[in-house]
Tab-separated table of C-alpha atoms in Angstrom:
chain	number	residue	atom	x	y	z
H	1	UNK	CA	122.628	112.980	88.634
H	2	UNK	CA	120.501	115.670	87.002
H	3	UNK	CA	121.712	119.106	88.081
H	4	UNK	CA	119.288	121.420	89.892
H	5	UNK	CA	119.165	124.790	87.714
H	6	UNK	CA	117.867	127.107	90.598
H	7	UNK	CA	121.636	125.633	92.686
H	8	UNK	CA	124.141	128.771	91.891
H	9	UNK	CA	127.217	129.115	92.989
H	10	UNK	CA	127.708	131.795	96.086
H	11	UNK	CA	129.258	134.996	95.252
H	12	UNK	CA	131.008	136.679	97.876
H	13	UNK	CA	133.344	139.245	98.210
H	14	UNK	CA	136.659	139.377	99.800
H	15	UNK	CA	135.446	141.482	102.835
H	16	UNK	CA	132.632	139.111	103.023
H	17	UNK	CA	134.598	136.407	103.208
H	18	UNK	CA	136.741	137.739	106.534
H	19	UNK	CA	133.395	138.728	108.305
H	20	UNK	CA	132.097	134.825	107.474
H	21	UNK	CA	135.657	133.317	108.545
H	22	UNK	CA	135.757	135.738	111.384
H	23	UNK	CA	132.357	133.922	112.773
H	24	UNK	CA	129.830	136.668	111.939
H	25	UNK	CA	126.763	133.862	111.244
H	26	UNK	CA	128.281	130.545	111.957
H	27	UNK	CA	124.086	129.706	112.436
H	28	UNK	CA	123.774	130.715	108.957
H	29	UNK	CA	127.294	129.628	106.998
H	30	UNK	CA	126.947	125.965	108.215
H	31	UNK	CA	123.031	125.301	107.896
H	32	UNK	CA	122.973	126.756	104.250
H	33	UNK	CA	126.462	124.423	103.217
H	34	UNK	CA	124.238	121.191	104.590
H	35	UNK	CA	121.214	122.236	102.486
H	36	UNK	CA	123.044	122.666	99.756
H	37	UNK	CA	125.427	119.579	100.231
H	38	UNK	CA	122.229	117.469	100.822
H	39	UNK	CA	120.579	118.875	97.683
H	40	UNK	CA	123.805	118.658	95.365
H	41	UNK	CA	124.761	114.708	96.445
H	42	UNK	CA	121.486	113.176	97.650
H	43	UNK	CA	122.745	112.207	101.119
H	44	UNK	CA	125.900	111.170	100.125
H	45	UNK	CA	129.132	110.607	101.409
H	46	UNK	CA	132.100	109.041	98.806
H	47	UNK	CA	134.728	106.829	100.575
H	48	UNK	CA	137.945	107.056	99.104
H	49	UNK	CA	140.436	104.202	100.039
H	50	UNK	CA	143.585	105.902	100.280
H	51	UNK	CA	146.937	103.694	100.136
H	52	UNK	CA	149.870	105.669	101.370
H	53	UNK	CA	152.908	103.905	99.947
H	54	UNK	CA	155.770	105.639	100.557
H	55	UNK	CA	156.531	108.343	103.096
H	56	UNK	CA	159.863	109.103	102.012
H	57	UNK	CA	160.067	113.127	100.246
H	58	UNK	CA	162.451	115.291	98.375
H	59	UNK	CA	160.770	118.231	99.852
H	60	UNK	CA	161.786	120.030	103.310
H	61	UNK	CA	158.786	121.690	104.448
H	62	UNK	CA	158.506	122.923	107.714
H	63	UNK	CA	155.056	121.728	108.697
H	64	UNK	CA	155.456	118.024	107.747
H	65	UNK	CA	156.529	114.805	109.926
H	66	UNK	CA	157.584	113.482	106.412
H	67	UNK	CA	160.080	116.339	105.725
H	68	UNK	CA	163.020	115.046	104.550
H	69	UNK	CA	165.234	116.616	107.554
H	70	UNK	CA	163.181	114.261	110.139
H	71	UNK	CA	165.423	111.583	110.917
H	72	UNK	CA	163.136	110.075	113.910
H	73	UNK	CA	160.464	108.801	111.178
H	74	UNK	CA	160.508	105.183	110.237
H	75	UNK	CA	160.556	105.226	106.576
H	76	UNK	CA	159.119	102.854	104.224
H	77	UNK	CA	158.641	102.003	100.533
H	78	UNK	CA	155.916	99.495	99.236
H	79	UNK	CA	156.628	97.449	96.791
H	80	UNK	CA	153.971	97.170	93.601
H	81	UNK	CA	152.479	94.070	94.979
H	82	UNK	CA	151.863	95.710	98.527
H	83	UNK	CA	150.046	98.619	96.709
H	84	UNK	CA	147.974	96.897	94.359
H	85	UNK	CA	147.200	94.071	97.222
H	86	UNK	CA	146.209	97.057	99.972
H	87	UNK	CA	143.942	98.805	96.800
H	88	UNK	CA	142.231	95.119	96.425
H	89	UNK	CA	141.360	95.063	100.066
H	90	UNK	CA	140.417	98.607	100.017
H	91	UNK	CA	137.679	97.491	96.628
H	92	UNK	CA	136.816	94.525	98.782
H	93	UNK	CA	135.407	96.330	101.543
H	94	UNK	CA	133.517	98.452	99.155
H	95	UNK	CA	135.863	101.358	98.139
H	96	UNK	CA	134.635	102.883	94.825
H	97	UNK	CA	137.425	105.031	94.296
H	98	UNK	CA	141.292	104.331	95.707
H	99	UNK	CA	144.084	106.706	96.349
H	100	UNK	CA	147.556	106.194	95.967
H	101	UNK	CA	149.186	108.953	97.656
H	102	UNK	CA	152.926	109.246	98.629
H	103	UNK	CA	155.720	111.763	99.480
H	104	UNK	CA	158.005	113.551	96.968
H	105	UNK	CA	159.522	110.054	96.195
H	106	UNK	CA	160.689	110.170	93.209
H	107	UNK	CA	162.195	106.188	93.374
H	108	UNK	CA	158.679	105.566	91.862
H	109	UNK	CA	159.409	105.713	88.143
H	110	UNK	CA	156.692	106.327	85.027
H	111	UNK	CA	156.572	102.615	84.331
H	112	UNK	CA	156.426	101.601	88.002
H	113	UNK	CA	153.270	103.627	88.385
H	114	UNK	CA	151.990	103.213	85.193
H	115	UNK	CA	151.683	99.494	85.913
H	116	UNK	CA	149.988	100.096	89.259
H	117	UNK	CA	147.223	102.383	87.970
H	118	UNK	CA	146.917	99.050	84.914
H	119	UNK	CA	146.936	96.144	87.482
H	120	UNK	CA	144.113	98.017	89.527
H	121	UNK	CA	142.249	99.342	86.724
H	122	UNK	CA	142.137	95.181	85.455
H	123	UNK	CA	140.408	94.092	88.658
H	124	UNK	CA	137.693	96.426	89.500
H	125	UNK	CA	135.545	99.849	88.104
H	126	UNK	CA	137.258	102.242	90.399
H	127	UNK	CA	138.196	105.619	90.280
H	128	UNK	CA	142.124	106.075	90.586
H	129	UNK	CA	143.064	109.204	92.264
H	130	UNK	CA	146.716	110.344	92.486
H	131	UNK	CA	148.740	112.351	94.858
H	132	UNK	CA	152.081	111.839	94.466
H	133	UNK	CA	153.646	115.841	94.077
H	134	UNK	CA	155.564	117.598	91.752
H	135	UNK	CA	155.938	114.929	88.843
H	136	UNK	CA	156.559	115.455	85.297
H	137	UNK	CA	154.216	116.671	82.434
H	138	UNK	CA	155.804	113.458	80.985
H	139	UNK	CA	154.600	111.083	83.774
H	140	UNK	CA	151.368	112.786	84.705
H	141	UNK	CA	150.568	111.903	81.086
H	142	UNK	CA	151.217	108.265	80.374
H	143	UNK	CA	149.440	108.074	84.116
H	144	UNK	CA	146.253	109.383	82.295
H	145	UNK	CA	146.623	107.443	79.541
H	146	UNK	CA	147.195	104.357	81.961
H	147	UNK	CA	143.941	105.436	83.713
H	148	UNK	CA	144.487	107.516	86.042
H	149	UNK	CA	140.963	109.763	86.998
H	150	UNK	CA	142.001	112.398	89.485
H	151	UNK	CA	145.395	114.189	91.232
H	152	UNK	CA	145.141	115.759	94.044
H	153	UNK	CA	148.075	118.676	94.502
H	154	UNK	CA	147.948	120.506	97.284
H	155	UNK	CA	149.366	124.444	97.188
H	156	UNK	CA	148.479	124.398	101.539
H	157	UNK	CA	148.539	128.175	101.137
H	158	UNK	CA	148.381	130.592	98.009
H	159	UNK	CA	150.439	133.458	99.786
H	160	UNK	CA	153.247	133.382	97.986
H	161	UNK	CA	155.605	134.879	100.625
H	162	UNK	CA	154.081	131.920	103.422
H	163	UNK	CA	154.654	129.486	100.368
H	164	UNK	CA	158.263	130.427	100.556
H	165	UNK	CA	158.605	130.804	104.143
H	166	UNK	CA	156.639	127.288	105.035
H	167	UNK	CA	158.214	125.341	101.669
H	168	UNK	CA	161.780	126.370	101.237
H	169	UNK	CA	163.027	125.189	98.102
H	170	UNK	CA	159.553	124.722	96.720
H	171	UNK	CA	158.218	126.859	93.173
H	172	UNK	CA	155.158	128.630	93.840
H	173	UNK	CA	154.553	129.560	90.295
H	174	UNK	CA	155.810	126.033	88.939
H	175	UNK	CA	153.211	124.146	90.913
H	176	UNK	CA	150.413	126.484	90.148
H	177	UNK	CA	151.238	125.674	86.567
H	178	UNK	CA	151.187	121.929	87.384
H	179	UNK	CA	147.622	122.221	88.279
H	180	UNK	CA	146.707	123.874	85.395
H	181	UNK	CA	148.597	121.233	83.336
H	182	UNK	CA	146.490	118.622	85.022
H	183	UNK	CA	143.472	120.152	84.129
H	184	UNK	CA	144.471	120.338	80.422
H	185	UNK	CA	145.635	116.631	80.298
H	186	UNK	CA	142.078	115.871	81.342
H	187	UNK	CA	142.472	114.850	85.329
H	188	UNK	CA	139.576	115.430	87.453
H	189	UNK	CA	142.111	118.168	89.819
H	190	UNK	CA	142.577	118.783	92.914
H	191	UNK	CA	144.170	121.309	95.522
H	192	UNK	CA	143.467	122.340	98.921
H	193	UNK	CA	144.837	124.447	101.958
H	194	UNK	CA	146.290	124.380	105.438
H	195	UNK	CA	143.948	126.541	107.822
H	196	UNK	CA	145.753	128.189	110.851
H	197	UNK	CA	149.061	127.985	109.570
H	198	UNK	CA	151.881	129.753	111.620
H	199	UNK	CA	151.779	133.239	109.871
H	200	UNK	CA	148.647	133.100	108.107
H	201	UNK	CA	145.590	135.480	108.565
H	202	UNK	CA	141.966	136.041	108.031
H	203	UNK	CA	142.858	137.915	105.121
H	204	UNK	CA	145.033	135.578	103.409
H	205	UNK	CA	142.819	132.516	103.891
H	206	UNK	CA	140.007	134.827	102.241
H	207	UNK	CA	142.534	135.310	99.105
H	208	UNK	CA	142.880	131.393	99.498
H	209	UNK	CA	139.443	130.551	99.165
H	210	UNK	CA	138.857	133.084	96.197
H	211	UNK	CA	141.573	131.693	94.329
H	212	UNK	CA	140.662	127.631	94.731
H	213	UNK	CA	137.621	128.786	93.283
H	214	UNK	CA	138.525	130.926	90.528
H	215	UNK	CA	140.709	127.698	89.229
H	216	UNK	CA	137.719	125.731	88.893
H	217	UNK	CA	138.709	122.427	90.644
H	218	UNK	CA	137.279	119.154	90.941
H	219	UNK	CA	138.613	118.670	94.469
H	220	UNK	CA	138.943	120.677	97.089
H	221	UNK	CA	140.538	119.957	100.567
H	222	UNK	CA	140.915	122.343	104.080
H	223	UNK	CA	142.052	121.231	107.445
H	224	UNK	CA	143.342	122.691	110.245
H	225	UNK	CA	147.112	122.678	111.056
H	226	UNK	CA	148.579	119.905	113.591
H	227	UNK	CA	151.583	120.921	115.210
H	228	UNK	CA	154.387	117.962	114.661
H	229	UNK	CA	157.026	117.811	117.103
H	230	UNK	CA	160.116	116.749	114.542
H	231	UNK	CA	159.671	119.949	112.530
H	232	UNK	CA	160.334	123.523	113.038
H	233	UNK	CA	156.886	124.580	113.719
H	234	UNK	CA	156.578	121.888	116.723
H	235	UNK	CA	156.050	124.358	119.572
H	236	UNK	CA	153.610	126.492	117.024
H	237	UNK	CA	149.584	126.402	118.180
H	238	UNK	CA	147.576	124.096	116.246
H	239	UNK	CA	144.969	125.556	113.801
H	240	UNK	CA	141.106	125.686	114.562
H	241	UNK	CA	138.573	122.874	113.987
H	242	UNK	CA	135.771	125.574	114.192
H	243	UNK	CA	137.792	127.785	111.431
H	244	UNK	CA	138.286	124.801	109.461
H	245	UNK	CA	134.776	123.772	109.314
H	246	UNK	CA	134.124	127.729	108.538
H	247	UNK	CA	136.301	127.100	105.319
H	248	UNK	CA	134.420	123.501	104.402
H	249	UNK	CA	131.115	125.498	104.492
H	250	UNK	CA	132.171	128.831	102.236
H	251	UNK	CA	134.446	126.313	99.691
H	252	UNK	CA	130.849	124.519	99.371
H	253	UNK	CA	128.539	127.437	98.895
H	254	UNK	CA	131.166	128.664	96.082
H	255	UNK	CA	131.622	126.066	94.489
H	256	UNK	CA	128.455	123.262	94.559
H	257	UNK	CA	129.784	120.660	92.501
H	258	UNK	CA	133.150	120.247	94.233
H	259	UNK	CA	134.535	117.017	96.077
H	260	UNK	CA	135.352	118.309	99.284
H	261	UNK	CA	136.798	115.666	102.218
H	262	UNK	CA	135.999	116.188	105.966
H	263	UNK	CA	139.785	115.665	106.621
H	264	UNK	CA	141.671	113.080	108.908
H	265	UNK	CA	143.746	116.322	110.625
H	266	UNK	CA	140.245	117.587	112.296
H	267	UNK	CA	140.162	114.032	113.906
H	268	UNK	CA	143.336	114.400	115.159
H	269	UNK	CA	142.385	117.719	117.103
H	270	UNK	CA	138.780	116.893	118.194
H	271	UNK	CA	136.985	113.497	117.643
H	272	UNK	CA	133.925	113.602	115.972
H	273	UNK	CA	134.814	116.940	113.806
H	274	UNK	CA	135.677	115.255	110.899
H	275	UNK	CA	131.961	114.042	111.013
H	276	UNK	CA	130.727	116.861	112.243
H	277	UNK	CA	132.064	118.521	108.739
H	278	UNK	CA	129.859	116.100	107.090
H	279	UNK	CA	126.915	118.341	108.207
H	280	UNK	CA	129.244	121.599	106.798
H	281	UNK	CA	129.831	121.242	103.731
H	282	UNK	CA	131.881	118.247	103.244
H	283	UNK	CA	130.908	115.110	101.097
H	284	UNK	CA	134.047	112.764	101.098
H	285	UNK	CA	135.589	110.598	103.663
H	286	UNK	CA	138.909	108.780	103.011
H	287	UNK	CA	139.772	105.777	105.487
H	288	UNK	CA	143.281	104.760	104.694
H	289	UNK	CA	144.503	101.266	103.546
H	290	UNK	CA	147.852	101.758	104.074
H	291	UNK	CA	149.406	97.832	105.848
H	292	UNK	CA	149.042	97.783	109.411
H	293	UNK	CA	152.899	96.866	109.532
H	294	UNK	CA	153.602	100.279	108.192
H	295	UNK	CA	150.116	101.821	109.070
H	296	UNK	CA	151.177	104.488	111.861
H	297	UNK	CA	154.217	105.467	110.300
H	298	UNK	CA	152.911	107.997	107.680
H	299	UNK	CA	153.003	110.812	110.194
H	300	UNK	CA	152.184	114.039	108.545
H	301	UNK	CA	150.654	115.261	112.228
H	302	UNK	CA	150.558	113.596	115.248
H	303	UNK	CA	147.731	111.249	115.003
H	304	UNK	CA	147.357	110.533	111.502
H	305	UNK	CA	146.596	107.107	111.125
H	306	UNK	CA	146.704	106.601	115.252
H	307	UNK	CA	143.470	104.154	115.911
H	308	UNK	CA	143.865	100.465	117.337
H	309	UNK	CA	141.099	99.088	115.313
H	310	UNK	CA	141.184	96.440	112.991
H	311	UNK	CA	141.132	97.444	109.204
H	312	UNK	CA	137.602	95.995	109.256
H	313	UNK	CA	136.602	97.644	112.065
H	314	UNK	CA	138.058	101.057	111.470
H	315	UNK	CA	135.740	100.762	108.416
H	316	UNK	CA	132.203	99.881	109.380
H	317	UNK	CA	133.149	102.392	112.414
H	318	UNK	CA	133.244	104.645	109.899
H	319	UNK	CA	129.983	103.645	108.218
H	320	UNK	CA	128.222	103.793	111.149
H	321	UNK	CA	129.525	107.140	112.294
H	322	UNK	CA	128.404	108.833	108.356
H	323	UNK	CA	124.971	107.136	109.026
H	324	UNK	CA	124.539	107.968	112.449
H	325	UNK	CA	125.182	112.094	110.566
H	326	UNK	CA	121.540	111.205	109.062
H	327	UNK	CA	124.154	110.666	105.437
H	328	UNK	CA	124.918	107.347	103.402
H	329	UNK	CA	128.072	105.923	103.088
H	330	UNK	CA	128.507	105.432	99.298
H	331	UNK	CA	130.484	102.690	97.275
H	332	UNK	CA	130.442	104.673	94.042
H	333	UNK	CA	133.245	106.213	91.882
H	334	UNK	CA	131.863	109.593	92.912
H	335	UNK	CA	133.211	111.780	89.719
H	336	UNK	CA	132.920	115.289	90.035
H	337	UNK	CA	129.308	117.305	89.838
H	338	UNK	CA	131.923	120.565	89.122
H	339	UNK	CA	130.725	121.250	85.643
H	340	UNK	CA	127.265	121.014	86.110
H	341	UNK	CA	127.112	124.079	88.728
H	342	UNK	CA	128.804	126.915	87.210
């Protein structure tokens, strides 16, 4: 796709950035994010099958059904075959990209995802996308080297003292030098934010949104917080779909060229939002593949992976609800358009 030379990236200040998350042209903010979505992907929207394999984590924080303190979640480890079998089904129903996304589960060795990204890579021209935490340079590496396109590591917030407060045990500074290690090795990189976390303001979410942008990612995800009942922030208020969407638009207008998902947490608080965010600013949608057996059990937020449907029907659901946005579903790798509109 040629870029368009008159598209520029949207400068805007911090205090700007408060009066636009604040609601000061909501009119505005989400009809000039469509324009310039429409312009920068042609109607697009990428599906991403997303294979959640394990939901077993090392990490304790205190937002997450997966946290390793939750004993009331079911856990469960796929074995190779189950992941490369669930990305098959995924390319048969006309995924062009898969994810294989997991907890802090560190059971998964270098060889043991090496051969994953290899067995998937042999059957089909698909972007592999990773999210599978803090690993080592090490691993991240021969995962490249095996194929690997894309990791996705979220920081959730870039305050350092909520990082601490919301991810005890967790290195702010080491995972901020993760991403930029993933950018070096070559990975298409990703990161992304939790909006209305417990604690976290206007303010901070503008320093958020300046900083995702400043490290010049490939992907970039928002969606609001869910409050889940096994963790310490159970009884906390869940975050806004309206704020969320707010983010979507301003993460678009800064940075054109960006993959940016209309997230499965703003279905979870209002159905219909995460296509609604189709028309603000997003451009990716990522139905997951995960087995039914184990389908309802990767429980970041209460009603993550919670629909009845069939696999198949979950999907063309899907279809029809991006077309129905006036959008086309697409079955393409759907790289990055980053580099082209800086």
């Amino acid at each position: 796709m040629s870029p368009d030379s008159r598209i520029q990236p949207l400068k805007l200040s911090k205090k700007q950035l408060i009066s636009l998350l604040g609601g000061e042209d909501d009119q505005w903010l989400f009809s000039q994010a469509d324009i310039l979505t429409r312009a920068v992907f042609s109607d697009q929207v990428y599906l991403r099958g997303i294979v959640e394999f394990s939901n077993l984590c090392r990490h304790d924080c205190h937002y997450c059904g997966l946290r390793r303190s939750n004993r009331a979640a079911r856990r469960y480890r796929l074995s190779e075959a189950c992941i490369i079998e669930a990305a098959e089904t995924a390319i048969r129903l006309g995924m062009g990209s898969i994810v294989l996304q997991s907890g802090d589960d560190y059971r998964y060795r270098l060889d043991d995802i090496r051969r994953v990204i290899a067995e998937i890579k042999a059957r089909a021209n698909v972007a592999i996308t990773l999210s599978l935490g803090d690993r080592h340079t090490e691993e991240l590496q021969a995962w490249r080297d095996a194929g690997a396109d894309r990791y996705l590591l979220k920081m959730e917030t870039f305050n350092r003292m909520l990082f601490s407060q919301l991810r005890p045990g967790a290195d702010f500074d080491a995972r901020i030098n993760r991403l930029l290690t993933l950018k070096r090795l070559g990975y298409q990189t990703g990161s992304g934010i939790i909006t209305g976390l417990p604690g976290m303001t206007d303010s901070m979410l503008a320093d958020d949104l300046l900083t995702l942008t400043e490290l010049e990612l490939d992907m970039l995800a928002c969606g609001p917080f869910v409050a889940h009942p096994q963790t310490p922030l159970g009884q906390a208020r869940n975050g806004s779909v309206l704020q969320s969407h707010r983010v979507s638009a301003l993460l678009r207008l800064m940075n054109p060229g960006a993959n940016i998902p209309a997230t499965s947490s703003l279905e979870a608080l209002e159905p219909g939002s995460r296509e609604q965010a189709l028309t603000r600013g997003c451009n990716v949608v990522m139905p997951s593949f995960t087995p039914e057996n184990v389908y309802d059990c990767y429980g970041i937020y209460p009603g993550k992976n919670s629909s009845t449907l069939t696999l198949e029907s979950r999907v063309k659901s899907l279809r029809n609800a991006i077309t129905a946005t006036g959008r086309h579903p697409s079955n393409g790798r759907g790289d990055s358009l980053r580099a082209q509109y800086v």
